[in-house]
mmCIF file of C-alpha atoms and ligand atoms in Angstrom:
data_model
loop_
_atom_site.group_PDB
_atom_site.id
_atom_site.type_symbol
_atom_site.label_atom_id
_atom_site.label_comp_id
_atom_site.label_asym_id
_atom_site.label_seq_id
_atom_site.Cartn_x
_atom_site.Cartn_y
_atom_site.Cartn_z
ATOM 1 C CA UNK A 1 6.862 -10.486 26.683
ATOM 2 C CA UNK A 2 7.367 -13.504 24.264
ATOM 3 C CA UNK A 3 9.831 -12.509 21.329
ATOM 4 C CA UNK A 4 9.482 -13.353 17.971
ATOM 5 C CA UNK A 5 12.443 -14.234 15.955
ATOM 6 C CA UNK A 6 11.672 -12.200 12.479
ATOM 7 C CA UNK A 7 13.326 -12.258 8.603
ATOM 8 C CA UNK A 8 12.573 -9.626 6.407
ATOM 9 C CA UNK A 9 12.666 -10.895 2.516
ATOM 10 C CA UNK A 10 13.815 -7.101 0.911
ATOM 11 C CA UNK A 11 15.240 -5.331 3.397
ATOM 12 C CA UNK A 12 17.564 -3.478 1.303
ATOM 13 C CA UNK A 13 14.202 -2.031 -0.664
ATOM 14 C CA UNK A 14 12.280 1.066 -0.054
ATOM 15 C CA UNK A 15 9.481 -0.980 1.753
ATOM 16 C CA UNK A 16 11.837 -3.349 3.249
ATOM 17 C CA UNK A 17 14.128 -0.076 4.916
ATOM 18 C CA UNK A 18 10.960 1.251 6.248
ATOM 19 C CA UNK A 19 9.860 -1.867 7.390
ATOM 20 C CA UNK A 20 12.675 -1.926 9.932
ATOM 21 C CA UNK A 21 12.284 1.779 11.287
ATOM 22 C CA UNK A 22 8.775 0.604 11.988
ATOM 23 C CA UNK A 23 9.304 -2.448 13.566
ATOM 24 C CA UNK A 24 12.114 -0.606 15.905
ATOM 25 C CA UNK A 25 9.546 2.754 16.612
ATOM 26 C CA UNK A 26 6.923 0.255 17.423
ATOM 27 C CA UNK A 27 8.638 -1.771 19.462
ATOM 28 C CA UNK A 28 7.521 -4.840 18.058
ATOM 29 C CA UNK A 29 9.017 -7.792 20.368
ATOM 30 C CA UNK A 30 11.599 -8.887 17.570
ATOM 31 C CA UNK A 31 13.939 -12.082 18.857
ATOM 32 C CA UNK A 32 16.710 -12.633 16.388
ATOM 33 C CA UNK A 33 16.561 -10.982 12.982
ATOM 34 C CA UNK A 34 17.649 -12.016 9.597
ATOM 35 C CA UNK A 35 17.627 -9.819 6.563
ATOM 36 C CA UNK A 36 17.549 -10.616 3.154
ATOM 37 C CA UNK A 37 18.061 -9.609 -0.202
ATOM 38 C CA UNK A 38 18.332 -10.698 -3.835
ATOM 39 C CA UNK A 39 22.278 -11.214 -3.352
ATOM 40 C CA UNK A 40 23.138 -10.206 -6.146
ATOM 41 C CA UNK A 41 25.047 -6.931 -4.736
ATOM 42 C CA UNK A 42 26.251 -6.335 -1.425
ATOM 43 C CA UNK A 43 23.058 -5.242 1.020
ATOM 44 C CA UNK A 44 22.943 -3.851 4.548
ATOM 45 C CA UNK A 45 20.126 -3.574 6.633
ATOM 46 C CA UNK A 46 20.466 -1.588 9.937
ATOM 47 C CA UNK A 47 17.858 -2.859 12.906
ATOM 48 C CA UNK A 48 18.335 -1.727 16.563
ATOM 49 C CA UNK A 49 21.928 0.109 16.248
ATOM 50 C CA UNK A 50 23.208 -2.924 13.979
ATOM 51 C CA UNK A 51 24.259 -3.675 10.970
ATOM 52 C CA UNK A 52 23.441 -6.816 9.200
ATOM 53 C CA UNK A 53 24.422 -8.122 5.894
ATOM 54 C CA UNK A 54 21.741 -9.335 3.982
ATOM 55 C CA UNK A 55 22.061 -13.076 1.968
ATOM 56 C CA UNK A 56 19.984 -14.456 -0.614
ATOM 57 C CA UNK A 57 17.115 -15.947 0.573
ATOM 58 C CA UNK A 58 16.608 -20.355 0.902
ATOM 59 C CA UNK A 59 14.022 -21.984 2.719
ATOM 60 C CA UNK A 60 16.394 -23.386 4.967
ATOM 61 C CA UNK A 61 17.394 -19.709 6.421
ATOM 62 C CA UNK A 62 13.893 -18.372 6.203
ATOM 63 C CA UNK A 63 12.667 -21.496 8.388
ATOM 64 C CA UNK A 64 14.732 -20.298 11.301
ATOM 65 C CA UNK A 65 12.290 -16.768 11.374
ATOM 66 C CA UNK A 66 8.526 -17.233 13.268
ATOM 67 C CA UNK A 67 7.432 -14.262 11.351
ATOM 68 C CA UNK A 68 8.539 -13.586 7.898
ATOM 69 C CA UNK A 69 8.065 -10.171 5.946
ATOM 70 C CA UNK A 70 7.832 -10.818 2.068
ATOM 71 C CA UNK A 71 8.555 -6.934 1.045
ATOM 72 C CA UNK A 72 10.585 -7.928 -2.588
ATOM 73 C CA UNK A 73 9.290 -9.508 -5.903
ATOM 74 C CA UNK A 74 6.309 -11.503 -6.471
ATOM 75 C CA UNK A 75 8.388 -14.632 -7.902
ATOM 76 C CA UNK A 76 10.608 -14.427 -3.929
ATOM 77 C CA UNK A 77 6.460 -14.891 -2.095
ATOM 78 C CA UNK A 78 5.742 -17.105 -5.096
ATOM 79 C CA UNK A 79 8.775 -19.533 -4.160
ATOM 80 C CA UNK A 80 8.784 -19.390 -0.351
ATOM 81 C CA UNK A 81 5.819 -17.699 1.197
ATOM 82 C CA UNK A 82 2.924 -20.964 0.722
ATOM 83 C CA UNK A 83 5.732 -23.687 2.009
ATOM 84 C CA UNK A 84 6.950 -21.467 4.909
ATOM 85 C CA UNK A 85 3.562 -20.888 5.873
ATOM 86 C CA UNK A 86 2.763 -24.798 5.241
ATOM 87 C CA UNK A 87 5.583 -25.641 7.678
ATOM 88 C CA UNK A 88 4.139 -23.329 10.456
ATOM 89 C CA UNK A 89 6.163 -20.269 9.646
ATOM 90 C CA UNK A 90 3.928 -16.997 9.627
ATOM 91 C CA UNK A 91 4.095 -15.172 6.393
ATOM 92 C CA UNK A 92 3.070 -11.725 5.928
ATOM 93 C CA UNK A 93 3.276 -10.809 1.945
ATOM 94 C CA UNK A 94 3.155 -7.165 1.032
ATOM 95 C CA UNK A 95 3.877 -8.570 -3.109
ATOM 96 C CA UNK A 96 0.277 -9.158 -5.036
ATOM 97 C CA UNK A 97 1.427 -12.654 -5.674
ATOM 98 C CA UNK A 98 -1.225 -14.248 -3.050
ATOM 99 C CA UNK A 99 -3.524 -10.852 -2.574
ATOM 100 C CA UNK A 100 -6.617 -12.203 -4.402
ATOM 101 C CA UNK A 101 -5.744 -16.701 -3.485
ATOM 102 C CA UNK A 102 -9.263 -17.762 -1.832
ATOM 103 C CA UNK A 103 -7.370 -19.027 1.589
ATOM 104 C CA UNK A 104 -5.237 -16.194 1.882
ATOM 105 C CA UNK A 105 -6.658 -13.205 4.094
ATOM 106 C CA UNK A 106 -5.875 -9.755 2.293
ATOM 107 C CA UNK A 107 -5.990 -7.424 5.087
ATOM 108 C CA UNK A 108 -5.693 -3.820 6.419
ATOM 109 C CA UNK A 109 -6.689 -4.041 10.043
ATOM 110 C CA UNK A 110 -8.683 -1.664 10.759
ATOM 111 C CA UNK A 111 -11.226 -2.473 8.049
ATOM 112 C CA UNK A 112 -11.358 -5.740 7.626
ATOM 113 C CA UNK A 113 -8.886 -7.390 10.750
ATOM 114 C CA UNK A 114 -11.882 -9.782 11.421
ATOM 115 C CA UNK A 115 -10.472 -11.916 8.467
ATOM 116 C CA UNK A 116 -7.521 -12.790 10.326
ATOM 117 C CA UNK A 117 -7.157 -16.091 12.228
ATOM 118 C CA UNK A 118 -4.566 -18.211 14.298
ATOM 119 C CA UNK A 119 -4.346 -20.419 11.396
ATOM 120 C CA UNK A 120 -4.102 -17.949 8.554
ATOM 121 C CA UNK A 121 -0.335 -18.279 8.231
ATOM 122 C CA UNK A 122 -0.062 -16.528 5.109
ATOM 123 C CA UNK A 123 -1.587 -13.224 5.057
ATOM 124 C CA UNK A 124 -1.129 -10.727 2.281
ATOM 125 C CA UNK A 125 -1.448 -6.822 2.552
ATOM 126 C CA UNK A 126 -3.163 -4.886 -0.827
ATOM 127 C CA UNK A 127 -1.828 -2.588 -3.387
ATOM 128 C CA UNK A 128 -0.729 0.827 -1.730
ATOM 129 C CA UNK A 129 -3.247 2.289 -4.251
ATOM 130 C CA UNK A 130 -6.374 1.157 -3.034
ATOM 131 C CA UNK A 131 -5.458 1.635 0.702
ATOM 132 C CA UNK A 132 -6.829 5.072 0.463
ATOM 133 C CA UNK A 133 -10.099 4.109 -1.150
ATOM 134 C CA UNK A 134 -10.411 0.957 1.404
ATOM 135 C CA UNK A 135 -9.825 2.586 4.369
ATOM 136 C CA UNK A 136 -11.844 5.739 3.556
ATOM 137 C CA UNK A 137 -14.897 4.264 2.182
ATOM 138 C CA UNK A 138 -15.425 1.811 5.112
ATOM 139 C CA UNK A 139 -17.562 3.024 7.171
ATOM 140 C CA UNK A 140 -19.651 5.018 4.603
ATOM 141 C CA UNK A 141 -19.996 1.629 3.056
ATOM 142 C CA UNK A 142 -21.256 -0.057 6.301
ATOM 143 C CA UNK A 143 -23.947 2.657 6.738
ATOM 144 C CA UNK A 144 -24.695 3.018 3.210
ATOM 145 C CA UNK A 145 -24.007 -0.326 0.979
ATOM 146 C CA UNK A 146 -21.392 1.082 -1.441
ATOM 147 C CA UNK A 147 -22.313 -0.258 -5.356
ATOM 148 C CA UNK A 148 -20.300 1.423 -7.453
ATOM 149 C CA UNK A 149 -16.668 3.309 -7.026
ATOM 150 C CA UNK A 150 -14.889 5.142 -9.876
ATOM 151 C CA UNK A 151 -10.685 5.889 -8.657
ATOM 152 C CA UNK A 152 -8.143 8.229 -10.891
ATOM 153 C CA UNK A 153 -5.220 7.149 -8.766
ATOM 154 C CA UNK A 154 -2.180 10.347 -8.535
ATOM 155 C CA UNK A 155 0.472 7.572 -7.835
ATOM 156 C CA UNK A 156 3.890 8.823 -6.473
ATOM 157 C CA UNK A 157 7.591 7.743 -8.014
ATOM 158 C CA UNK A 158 8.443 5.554 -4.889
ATOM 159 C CA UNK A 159 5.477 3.086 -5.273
ATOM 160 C CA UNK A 160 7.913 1.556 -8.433
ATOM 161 C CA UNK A 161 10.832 1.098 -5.826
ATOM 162 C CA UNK A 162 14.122 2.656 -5.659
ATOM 163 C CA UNK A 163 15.236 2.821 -8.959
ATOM 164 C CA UNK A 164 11.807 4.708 -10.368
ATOM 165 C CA UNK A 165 12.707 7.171 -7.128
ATOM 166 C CA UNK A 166 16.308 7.851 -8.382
ATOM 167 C CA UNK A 167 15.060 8.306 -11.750
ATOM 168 C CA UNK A 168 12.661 11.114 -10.804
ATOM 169 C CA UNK A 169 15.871 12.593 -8.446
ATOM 170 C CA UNK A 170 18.399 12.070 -11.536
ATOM 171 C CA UNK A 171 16.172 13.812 -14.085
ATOM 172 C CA UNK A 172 15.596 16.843 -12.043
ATOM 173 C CA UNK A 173 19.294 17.259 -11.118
ATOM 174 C CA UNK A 174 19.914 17.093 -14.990
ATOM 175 C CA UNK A 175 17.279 19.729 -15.709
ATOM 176 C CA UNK A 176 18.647 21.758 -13.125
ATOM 177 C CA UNK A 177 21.990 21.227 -14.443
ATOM 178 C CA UNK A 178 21.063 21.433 -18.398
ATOM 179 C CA UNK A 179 17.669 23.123 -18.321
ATOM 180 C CA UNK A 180 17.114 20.202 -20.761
ATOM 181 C CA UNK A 181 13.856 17.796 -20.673
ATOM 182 C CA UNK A 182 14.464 14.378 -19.683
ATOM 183 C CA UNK A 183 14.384 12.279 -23.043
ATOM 184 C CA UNK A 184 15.342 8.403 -21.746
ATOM 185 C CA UNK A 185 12.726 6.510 -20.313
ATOM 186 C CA UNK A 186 14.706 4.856 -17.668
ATOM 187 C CA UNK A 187 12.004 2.301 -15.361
ATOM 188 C CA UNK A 188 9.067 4.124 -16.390
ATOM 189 C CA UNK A 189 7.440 4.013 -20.347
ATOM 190 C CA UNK A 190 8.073 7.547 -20.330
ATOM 191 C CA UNK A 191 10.492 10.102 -18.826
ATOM 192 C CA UNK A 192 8.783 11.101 -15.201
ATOM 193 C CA UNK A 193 10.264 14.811 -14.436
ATOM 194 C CA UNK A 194 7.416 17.279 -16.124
ATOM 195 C CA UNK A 195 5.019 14.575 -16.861
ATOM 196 C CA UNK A 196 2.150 11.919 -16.245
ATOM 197 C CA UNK A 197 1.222 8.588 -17.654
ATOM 198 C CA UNK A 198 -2.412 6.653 -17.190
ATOM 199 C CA UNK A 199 -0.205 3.484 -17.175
ATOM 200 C CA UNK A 200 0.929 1.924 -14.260
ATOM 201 C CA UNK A 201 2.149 -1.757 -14.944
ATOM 202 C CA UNK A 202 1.555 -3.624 -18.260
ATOM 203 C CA UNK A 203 -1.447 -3.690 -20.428
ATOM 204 C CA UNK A 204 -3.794 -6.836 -20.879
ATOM 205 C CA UNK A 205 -5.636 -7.600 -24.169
ATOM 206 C CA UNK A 206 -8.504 -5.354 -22.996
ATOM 207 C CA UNK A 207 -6.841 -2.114 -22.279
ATOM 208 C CA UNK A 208 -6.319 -2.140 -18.700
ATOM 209 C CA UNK A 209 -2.945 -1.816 -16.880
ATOM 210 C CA UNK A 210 -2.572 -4.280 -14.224
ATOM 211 C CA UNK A 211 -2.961 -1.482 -11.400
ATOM 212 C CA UNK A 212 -6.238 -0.949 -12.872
ATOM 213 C CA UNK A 213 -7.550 -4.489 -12.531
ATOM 214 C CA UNK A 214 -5.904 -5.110 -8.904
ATOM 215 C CA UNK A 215 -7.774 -2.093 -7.898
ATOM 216 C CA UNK A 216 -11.173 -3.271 -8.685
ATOM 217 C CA UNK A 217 -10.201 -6.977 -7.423
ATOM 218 C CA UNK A 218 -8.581 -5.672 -4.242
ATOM 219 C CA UNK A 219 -10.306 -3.527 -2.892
ATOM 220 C CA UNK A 220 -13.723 -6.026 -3.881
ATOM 221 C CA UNK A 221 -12.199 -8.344 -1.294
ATOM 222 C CA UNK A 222 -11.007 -6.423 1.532
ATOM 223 C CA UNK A 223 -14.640 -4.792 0.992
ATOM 224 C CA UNK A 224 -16.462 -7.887 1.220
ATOM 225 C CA UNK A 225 -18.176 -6.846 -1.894
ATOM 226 C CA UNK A 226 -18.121 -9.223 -4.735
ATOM 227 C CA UNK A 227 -20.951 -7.489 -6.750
ATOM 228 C CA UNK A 228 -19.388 -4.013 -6.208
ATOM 229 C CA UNK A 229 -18.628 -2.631 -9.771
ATOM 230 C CA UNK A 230 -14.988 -0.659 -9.610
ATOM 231 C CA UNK A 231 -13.394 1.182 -12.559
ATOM 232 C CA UNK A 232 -10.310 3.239 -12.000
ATOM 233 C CA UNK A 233 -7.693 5.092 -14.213
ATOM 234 C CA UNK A 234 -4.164 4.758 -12.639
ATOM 235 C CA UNK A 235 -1.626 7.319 -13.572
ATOM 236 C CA UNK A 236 1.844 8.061 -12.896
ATOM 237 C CA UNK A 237 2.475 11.349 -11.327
ATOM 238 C CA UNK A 238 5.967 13.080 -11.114
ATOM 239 C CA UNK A 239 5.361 13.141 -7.137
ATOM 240 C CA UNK A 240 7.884 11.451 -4.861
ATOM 241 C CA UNK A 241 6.211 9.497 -2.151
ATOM 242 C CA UNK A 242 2.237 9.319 -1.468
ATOM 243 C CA UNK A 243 -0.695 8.468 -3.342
ATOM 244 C CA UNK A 244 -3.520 10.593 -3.895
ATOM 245 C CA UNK A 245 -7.006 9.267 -4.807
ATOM 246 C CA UNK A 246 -10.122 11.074 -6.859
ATOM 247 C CA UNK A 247 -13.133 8.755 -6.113
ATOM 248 C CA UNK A 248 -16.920 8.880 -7.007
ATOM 249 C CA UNK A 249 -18.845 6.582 -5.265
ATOM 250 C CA UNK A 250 -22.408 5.745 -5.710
ATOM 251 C CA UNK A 251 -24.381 3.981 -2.465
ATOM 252 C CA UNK A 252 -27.642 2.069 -2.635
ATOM 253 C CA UNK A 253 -28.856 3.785 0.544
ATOM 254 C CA UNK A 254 -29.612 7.470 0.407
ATOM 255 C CA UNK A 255 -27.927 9.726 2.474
ATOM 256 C CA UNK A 256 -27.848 13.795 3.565
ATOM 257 C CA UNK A 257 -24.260 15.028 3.430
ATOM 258 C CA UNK A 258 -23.959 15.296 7.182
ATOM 259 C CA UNK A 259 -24.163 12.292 7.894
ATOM 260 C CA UNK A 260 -21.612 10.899 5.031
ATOM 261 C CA UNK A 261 -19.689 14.091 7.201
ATOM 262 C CA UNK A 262 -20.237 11.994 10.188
ATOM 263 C CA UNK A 263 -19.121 8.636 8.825
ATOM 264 C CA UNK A 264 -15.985 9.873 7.581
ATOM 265 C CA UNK A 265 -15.435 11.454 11.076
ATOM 266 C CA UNK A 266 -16.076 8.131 12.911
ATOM 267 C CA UNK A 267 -13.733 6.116 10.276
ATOM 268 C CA UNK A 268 -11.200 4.427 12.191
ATOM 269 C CA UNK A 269 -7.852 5.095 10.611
ATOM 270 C CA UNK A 270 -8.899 8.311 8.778
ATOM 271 C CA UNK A 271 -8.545 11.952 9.470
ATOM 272 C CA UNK A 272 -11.467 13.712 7.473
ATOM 273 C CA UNK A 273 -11.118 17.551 6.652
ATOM 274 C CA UNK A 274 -14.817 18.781 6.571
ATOM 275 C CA UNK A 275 -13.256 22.428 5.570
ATOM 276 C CA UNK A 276 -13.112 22.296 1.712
ATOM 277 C CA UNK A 277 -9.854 24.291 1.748
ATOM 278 C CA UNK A 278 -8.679 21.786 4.004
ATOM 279 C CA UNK A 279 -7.747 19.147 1.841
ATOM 280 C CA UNK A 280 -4.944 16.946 2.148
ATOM 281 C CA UNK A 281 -1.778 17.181 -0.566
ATOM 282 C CA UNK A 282 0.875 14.084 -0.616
ATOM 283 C CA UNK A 283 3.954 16.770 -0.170
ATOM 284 C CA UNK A 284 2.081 17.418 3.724
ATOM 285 C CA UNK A 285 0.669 13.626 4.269
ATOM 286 C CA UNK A 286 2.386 11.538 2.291
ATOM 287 C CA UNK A 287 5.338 10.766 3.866
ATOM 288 C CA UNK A 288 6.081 9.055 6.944
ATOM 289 C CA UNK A 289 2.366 9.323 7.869
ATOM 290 C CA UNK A 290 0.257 5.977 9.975
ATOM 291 C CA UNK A 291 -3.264 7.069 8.562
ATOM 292 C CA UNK A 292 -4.863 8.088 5.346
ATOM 293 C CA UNK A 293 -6.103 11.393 4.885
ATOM 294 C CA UNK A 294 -9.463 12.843 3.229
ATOM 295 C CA UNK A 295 -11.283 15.734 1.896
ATOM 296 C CA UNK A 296 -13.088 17.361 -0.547
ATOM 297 C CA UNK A 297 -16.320 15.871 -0.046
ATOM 298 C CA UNK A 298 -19.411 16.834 -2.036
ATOM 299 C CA UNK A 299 -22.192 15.052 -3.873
ATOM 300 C CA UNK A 300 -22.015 14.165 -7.520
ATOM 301 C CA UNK A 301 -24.216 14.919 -9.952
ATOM 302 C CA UNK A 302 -23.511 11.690 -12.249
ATOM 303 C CA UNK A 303 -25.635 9.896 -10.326
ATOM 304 C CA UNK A 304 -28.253 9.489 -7.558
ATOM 305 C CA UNK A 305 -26.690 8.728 -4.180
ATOM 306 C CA UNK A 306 -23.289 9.378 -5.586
ATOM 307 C CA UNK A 307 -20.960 11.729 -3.598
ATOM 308 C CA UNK A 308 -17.073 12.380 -4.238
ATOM 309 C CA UNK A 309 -13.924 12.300 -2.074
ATOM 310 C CA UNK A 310 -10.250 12.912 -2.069
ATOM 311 C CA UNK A 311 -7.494 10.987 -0.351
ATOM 312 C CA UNK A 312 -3.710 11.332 0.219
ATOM 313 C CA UNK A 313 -1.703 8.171 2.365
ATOM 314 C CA UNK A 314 2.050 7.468 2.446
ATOM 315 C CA UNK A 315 2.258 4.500 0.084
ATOM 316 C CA UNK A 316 5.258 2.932 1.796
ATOM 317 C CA UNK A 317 3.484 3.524 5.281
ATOM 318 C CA UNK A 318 -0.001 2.474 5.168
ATOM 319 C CA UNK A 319 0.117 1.504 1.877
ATOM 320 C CA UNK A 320 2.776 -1.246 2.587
ATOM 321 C CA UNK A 321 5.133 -1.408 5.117
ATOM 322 C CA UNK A 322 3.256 -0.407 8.439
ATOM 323 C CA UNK A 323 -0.110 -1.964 7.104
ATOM 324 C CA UNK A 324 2.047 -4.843 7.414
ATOM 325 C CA UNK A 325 3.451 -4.294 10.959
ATOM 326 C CA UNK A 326 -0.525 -3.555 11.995
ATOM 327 C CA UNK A 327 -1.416 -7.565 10.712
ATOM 328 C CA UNK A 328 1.720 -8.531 13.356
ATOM 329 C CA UNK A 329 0.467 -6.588 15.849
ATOM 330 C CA UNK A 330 -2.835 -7.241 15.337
ATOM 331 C CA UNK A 331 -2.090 -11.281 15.441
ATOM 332 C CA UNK A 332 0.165 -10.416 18.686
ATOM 333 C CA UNK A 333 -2.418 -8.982 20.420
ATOM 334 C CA UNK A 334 -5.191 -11.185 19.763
ATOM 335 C CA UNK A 335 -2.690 -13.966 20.700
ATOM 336 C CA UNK A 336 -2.978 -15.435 17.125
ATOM 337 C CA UNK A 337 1.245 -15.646 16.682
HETATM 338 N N1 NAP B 401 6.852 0.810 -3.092
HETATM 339 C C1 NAP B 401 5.586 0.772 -2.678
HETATM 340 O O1 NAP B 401 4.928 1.804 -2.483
HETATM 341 C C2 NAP B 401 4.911 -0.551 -2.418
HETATM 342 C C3 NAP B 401 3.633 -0.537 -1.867
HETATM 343 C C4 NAP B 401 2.965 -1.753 -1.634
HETATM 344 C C5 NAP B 401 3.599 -2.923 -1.944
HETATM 345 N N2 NAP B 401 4.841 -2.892 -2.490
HETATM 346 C C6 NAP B 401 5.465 -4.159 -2.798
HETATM 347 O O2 NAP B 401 6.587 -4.324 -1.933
HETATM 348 C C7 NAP B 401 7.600 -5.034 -2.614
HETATM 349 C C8 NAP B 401 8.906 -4.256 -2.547
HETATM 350 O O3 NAP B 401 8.756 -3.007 -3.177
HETATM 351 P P1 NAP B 401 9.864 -1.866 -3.054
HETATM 352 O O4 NAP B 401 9.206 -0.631 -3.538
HETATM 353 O O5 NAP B 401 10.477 -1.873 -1.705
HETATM 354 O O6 NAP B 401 10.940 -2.342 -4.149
HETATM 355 P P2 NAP B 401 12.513 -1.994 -4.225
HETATM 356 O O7 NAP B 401 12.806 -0.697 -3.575
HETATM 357 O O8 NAP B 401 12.858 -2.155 -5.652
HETATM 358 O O9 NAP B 401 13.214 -3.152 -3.362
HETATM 359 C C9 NAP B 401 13.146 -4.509 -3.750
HETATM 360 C C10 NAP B 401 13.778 -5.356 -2.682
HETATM 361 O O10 NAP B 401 13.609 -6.732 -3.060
HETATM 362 C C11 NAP B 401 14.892 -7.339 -3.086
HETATM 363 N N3 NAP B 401 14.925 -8.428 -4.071
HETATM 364 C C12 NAP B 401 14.870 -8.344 -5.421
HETATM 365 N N4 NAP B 401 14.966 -9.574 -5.990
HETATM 366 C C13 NAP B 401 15.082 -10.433 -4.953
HETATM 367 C C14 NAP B 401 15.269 -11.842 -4.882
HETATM 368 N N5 NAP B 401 15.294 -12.598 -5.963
HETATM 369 N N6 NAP B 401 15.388 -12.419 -3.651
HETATM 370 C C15 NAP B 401 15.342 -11.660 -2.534
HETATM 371 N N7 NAP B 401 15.199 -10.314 -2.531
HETATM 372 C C16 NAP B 401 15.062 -9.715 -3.743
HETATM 373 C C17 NAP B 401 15.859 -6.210 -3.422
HETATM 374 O O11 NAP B 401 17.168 -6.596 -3.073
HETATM 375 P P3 NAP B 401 18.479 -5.892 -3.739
HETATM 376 O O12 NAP B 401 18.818 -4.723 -2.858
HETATM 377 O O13 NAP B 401 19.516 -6.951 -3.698
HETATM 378 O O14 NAP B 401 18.104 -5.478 -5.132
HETATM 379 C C18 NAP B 401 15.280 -5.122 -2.524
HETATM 380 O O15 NAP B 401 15.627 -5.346 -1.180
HETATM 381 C C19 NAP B 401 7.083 -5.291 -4.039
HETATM 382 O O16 NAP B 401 6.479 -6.566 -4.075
HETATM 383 C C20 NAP B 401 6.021 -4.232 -4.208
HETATM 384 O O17 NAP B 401 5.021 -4.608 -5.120
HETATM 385 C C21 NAP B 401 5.524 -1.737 -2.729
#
């Protein structure tokens, strides 16, 4: 089988570590590897039994990858991803810097692979948040036209990176220690142990946090929906790792509950829970987990033709690093890399 030589911008991060386990368990047909970080402290990465030191990233070093993983800032994809992919190099960008550019696919492949090409060099993954919605609401929205969604987003510690995940860990240990509430902010506008925020990211001059508008624009374009109307709250929840999502949608087709039943069974890339008591919690699917999980299905009364759903999916997994594995695989096998 033909090997690809890979780099991994962020390997030293929570996506980019994951990244690696993935790309070993899957057995992706990696050539030579180069890691990088921001170089600003010493960095390992460990890939097939080794250990690598990571550098600083230049286009010089990142041209000698076929396939490069953008798992750091949004400034790193902003300075390298377009030329790299310009000079022939594949790019696959899990930052939102190129989620919602015109030429650039935004993709999780099992709902919307179809947008991928050979000469789509540059592909970007979505927000971890709306992978739950996206992938859940798929096929209901093929059977039943989707028009409205409303998302209040239970976002875990880890979707901020490492340093919001040691914050969480280092404010219970000081409880524990002190029996004393956290007081210092640290990463997060407010102290995390005990508490939730509806803020995740910074506010524009209308009120919304940034999460809140790349929901509605993400998950607009991997749903081929322009005219779909999405309002979400995002908050901050003291959980460590997986996302959970409370969504109302409303569909312009009418529908019996059974068969909404039967579209969520049918979803590819979903496990459904029809049993009410069965419904999924991040602490059992969140973590480490290739699918997104659903329950709690019923019908709304807001609205006719509105029914309500909740999700759980491992934001590092789906919601970023193995979403991006599944656009390399997906190019490998359709002989697009
Ligand atoms: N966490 C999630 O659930 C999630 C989900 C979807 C998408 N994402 C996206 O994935 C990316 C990484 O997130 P993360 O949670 O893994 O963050 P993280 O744990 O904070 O890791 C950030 C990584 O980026 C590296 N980095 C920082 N500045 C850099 C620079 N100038 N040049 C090269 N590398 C640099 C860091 O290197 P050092 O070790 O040297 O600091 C580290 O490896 C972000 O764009 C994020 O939006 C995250």
């Amino acid at each position: 089988m033909k090997k690809i030589d890979i780099a991994v911008v962020g390997a030293s991060g929570m996506v980019g570590r994951e990244l690696l386990g993935l790309l070993e368990e899957r057995k992706f047909p990696a050539g030579e590897f180069y890691p990088f970080s921001s170089g600003r402290k010493p960095a390992q990465a460990v890939f097939r039994g080794r250990i690598y030191k990571c550098e600083a990233p230049s286009l010089e070093a990142l041209k000698k990858a076929g396939l490069v993983f953008f798992v750091s800032m949004d400034e790193v994809s902003a300075k390298f991803a377009r030329t790299l992919a310009e000079a022939g190099v594949r790019c696959i960008d899990d930052s939102s810097y190129y989620r919602l550019a015109e030429d650039v696919p935004l993709c999780i492949p099992e709902v919307n692979g179809d947008v991928l090409s050979a000469e789509s060099r540059l592909v970007a993954g979505p927000n971890c948040t709306i992978t739950g919605a996206a992938v859940s609401l798929a096929e209901i929205h093929r059977r039943f036209n989707i028009k409205q969604i409303r998302i209040a987003s239970y976002q875990a510690v880890c979707g901020a990176g490492r340093e919001a995940l040691r914050q969480l860990e280092n404010e219970t240990q000081e409880y524990v220690k002190t029996q004393k509430m956290p007081k210092e902010k640290g990463v997060f506008p407010h102290p995390m142990l005990f508490n939730l925020f509806p803020q995740v990211g910074g506010f524009d001059e209308e009120g919304f946090c940034s999460e809140e508008r790349k929901v509605a624009a993400e998950l607009k374009k991997i749903l081929n929906a322009p005219d779909m109307k999405v309002s979400s709250v995002t908050v901050r929840v003291p959980v460590m790792r997986g996302h959970s999502l409370g969504i109302w949608a409303v569909t312009e087709k009418p529908w019996k509950i059974q068969e909404l039943k039967q579209a969520l069974l049918a979803t590819p890339g979903l496990k459904f829970f029809p049993k009410p008591e069965d419904y999924p919690t991040p602490l059992k699917y969140g973590t480490r987990t290739d699918i997104v999980y659903a329950g709690r299905l019923r019908a709304a009364e807001t609205a006719e033709n509105e029914f309500q759903l909740w999700t759980v999916s491992d934001n590092l997994y789906k919601g970023a690093a193995l979403n991006s594995v599944q656009i390399a695989e997906y190019l490998l096998e359709h002989n697009m890399l």
